[in-house]
Coordinates of C-alpha atoms in Angstrom, one line a residue:
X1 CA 11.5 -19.2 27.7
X2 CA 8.3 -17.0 27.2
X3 CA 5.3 -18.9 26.7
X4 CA 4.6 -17.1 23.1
X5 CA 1.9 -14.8 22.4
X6 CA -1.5 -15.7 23.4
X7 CA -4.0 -16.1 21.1
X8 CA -6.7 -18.5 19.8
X9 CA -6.1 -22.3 18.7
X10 CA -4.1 -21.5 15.6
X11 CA -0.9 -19.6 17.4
X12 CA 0.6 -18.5 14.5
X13 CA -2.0 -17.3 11.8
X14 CA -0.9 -16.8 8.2
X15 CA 1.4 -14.2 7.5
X16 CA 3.4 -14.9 10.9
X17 CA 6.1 -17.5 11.4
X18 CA 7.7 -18.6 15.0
X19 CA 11.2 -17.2 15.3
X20 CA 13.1 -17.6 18.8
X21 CA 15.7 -15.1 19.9
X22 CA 18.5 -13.9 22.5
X23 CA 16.4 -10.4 24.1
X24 CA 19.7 -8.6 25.2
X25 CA 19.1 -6.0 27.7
X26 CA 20.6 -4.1 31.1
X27 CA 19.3 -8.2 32.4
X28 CA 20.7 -11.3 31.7
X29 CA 19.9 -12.5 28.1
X30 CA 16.9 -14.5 28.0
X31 CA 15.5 -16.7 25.2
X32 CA 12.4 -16.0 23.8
X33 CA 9.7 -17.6 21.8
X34 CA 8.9 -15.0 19.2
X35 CA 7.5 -14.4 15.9
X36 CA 8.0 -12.7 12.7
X37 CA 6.3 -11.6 9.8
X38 CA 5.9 -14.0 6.5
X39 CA 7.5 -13.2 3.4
X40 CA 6.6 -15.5 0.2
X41 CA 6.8 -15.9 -3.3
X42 CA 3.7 -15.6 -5.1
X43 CA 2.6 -15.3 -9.2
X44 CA -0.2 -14.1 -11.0
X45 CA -1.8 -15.6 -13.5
X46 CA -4.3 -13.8 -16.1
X47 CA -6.4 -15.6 -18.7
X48 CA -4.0 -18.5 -18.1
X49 CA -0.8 -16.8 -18.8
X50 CA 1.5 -15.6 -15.8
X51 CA 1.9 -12.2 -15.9
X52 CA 3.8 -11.1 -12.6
X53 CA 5.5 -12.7 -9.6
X54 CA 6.1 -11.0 -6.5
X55 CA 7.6 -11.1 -3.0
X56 CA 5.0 -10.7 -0.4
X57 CA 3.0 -11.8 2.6
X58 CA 0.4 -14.3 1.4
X59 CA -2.4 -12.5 3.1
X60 CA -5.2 -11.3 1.1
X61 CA -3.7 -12.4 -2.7
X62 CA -6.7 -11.7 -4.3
X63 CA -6.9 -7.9 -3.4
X64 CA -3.2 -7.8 -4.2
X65 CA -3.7 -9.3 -7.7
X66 CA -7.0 -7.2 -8.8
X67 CA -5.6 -3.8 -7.2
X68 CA -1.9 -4.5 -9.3
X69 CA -4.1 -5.2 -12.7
X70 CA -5.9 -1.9 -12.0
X71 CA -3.5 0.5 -11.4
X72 CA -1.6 -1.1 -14.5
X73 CA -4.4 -0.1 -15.8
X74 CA -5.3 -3.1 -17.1
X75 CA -9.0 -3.1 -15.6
X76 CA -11.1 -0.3 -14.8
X77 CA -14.1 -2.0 -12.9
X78 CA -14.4 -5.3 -11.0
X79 CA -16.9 -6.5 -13.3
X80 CA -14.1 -7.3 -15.6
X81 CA -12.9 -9.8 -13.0
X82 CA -14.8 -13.0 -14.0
X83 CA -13.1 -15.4 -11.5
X84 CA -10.5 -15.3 -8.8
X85 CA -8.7 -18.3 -7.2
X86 CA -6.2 -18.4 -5.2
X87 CA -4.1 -21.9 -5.0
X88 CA -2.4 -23.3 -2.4
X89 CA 0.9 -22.3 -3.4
X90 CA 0.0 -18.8 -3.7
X91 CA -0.5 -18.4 -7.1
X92 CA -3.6 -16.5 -8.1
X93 CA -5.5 -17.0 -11.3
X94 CA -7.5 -14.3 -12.9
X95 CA -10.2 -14.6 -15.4
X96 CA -10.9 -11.3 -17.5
X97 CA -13.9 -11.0 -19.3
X98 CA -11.2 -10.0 -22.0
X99 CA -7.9 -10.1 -23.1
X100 CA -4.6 -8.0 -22.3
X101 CA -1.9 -7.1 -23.8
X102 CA 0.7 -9.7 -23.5
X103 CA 3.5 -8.4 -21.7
X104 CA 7.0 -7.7 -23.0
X105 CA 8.6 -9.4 -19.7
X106 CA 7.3 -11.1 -16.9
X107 CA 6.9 -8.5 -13.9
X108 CA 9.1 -9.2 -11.5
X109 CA 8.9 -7.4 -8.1
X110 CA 9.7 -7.7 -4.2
X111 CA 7.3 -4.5 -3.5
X112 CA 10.0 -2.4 -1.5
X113 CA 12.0 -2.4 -4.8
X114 CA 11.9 -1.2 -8.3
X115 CA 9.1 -3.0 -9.4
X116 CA 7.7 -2.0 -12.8
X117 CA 9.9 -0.2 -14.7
X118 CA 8.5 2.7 -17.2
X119 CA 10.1 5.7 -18.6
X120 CA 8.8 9.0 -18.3
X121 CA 6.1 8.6 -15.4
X122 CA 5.6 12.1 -15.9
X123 CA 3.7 11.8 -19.2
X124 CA 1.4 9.2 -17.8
X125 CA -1.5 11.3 -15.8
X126 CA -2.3 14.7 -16.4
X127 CA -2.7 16.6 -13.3
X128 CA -5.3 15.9 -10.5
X129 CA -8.1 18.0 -9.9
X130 CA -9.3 17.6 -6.9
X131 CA -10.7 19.8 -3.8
X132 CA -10.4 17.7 -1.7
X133 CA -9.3 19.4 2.1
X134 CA -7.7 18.5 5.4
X135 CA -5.5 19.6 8.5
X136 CA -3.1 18.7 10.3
X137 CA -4.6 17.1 13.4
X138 CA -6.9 15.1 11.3
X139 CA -4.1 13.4 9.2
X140 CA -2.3 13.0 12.4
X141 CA -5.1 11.2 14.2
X142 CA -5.3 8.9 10.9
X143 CA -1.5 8.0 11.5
X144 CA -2.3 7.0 14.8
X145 CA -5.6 5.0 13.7
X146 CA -3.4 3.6 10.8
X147 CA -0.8 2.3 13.7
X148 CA -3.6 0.7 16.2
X149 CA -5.1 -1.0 13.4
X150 CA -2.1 -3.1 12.4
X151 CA -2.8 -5.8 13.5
X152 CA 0.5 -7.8 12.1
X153 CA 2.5 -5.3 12.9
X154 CA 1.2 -5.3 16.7
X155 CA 2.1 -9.0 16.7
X156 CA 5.4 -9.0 15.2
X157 CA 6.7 -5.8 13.6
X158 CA 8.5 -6.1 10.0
X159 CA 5.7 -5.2 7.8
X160 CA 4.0 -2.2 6.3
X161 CA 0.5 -1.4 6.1
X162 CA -1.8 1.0 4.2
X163 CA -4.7 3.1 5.2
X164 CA -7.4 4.7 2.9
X165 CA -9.3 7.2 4.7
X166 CA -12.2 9.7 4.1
X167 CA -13.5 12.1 6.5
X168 CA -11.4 11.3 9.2
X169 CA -12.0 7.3 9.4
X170 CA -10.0 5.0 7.6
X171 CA -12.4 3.1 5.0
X172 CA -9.7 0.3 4.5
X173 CA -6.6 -1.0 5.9
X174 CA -4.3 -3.5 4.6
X175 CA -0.8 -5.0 5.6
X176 CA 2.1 -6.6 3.1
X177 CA 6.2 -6.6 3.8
X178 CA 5.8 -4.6 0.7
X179 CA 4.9 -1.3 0.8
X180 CA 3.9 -1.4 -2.9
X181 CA 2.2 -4.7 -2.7
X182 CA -0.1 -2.3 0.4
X183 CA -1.2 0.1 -2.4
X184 CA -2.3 -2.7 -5.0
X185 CA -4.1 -4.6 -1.8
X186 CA -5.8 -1.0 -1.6
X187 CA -6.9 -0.8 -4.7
X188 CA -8.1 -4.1 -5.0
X189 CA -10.2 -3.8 -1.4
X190 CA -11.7 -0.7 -3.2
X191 CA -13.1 -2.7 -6.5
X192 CA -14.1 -5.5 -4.6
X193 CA -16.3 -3.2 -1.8
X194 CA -17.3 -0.7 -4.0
X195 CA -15.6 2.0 -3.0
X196 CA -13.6 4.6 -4.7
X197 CA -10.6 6.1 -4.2
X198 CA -10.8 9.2 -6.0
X199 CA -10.8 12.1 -3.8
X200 CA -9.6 10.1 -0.6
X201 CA -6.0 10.3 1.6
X202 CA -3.7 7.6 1.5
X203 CA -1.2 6.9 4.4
X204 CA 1.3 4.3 4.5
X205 CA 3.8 3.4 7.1
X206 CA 6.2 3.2 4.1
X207 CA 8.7 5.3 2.0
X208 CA 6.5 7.3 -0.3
X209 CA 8.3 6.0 -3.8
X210 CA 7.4 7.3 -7.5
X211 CA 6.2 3.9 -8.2
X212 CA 3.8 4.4 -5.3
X213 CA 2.8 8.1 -6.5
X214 CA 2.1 6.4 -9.5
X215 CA -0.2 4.2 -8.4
X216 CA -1.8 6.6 -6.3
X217 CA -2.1 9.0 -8.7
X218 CA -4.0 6.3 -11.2
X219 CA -6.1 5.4 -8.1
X220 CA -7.0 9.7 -7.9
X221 CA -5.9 10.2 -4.5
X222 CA -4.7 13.9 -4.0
X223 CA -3.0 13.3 -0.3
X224 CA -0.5 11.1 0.3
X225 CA 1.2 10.5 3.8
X226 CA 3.8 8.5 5.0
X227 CA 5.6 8.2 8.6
X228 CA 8.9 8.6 6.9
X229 CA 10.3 10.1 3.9
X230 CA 9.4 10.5 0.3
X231 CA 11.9 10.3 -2.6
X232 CA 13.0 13.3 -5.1
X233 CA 11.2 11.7 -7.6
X234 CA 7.9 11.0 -5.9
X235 CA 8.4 14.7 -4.9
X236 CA 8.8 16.0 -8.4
X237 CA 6.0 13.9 -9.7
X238 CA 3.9 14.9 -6.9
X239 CA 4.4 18.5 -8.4
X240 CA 3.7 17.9 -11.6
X241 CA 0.4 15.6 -10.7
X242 CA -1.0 17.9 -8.1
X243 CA -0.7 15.9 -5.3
X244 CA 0.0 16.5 -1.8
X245 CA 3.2 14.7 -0.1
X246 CA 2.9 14.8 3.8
X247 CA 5.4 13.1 5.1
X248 CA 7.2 12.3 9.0
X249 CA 3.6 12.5 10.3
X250 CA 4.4 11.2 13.5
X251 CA 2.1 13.0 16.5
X252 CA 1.5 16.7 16.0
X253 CA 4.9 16.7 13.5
X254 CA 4.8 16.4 9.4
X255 CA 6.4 17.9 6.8
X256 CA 4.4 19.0 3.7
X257 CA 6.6 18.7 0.5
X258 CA 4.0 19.5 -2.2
X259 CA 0.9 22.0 -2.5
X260 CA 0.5 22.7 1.2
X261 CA -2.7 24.7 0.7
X262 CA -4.9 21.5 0.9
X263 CA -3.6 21.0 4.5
X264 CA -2.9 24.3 5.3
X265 CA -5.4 26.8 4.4
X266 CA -8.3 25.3 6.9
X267 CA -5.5 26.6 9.4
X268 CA -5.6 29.6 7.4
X269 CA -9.3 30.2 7.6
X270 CA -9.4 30.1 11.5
X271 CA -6.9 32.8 12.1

């Protein structure tokens, strides 16, 4: 048996659960002591009245909770956040200065699924204007930035993490076993520090979804990137929104699916 990761006093921190298993190689099987990622049900609450539940890793709920009310546009600033708690059980209570709508249905979502639902995302942002510029080996050193600084991932795999970046340096960097759920973690980070997002890149380790373009668009980000693949609709959105899709970014490789002139005409400009 391995002796399990090493580590401080508290083995297994939240968001990682023990989980032995047979490692079966060219060798003899051997038993190991390993871990994986935490997946949870959690609920949030807003002005007293639950409003969405979700499956997640219970890392960081608050962030989750205020990035999902903004990019349902339900808040614009964090200043209409008058309280925050976050209860044992992972539910988290928001206080608005004001009221919302009361919604139809309660949100339900495991943030690799469907989510929200809506009808015509298309009609919901006009395009992006944004001049925002890159190139290839700067988004690719952000992938590879994005991949050190997982640290859940490094630990135990099975879960997806987000990077917002500006100038070459990721600003923030956030983990969830949904992808989704890493975009509303985002945007919450951003209130809380005080950081936009307009005019920034976005990477994910994730499928690039249109319920993930959405939120990107709503958060103004005019490059997204993923290390695997987008969907047709996040493509056709991404179109229509004027956003960039960069997508299998792994190393020097990527394959630009909308407006490649913000990533390729610095290439341009040096020939």
């Amino acid at each position: 048996m391995s002796a399990g990761p090493p580590g401080s006093t508290d083995q297994y921190p939240k968001g990682v659960r023990p989980a032995g298993y047979t490692l079966v190689n060219s060798s003899d099987p051997e038993a190991i002591d390993g871990e994986v990622v935490e997946e949870s049900l959690a609920c949030i609450s807003v002005n007293g009245k639950e409003l969405a539940t979700f499956m997640c890793s219970p890392t960081s709920l608050d962030l989750l909770a205020i990035g999902f009310l903004y990019n349902e546009n339900l808040i614009e600033t964090i200043d209409e956040v008058s309280h925050v708690h976050v209860s044992e059980n992972n539910c988290v209570d928001v206080w608005l200065t004001h009221e919302v709508p009361e919604p139809e249905r309660k949100i339900v979502t495991a943030g690799c699924g469907g989510g929200v639902t809506f009808d015509d995302l298309s009609r919901e942002h006009p395009p992006l204007e944004s001049t925002l510029t890159t190139e290839p080996a700067e988004l690719a050193a952000l992938m590879k930035k994005l991949h050190i600084g997982a640290a859940l991932y490094q630990r135990s795999r099975g879960i997806h993490t987000a990077v917002l970046a500006d100038k070459g340096e990721p600003l923030l960097q956030v983990e969830d076993v949904g992808r989704h759920n890493c975009i509303d973690k985002i945007a919450g980070a951003a209130l809380k520090a005080g950081i936009s997002t307009k005019n920034k890149i976005l990477l994910s380790s994730g499928r690039i979804s249109s319920e993930m373009l959405n939120k990107a668009r709503r958060m103004g980000v005019p490059i997204v990137c993923s290390r695997t693949s987008p969907t047709s609709l996040s493509i056709a959105l991404a179109k229509t929104w004027n956003i960039t899709i960069v997508a299998y970014l792994r190393g020097n490789q990527m394959r630009i699916y909308t407006h490649p002139n913000r990533v390729l005409d610095s290439m341009r400009s040096t020939t």
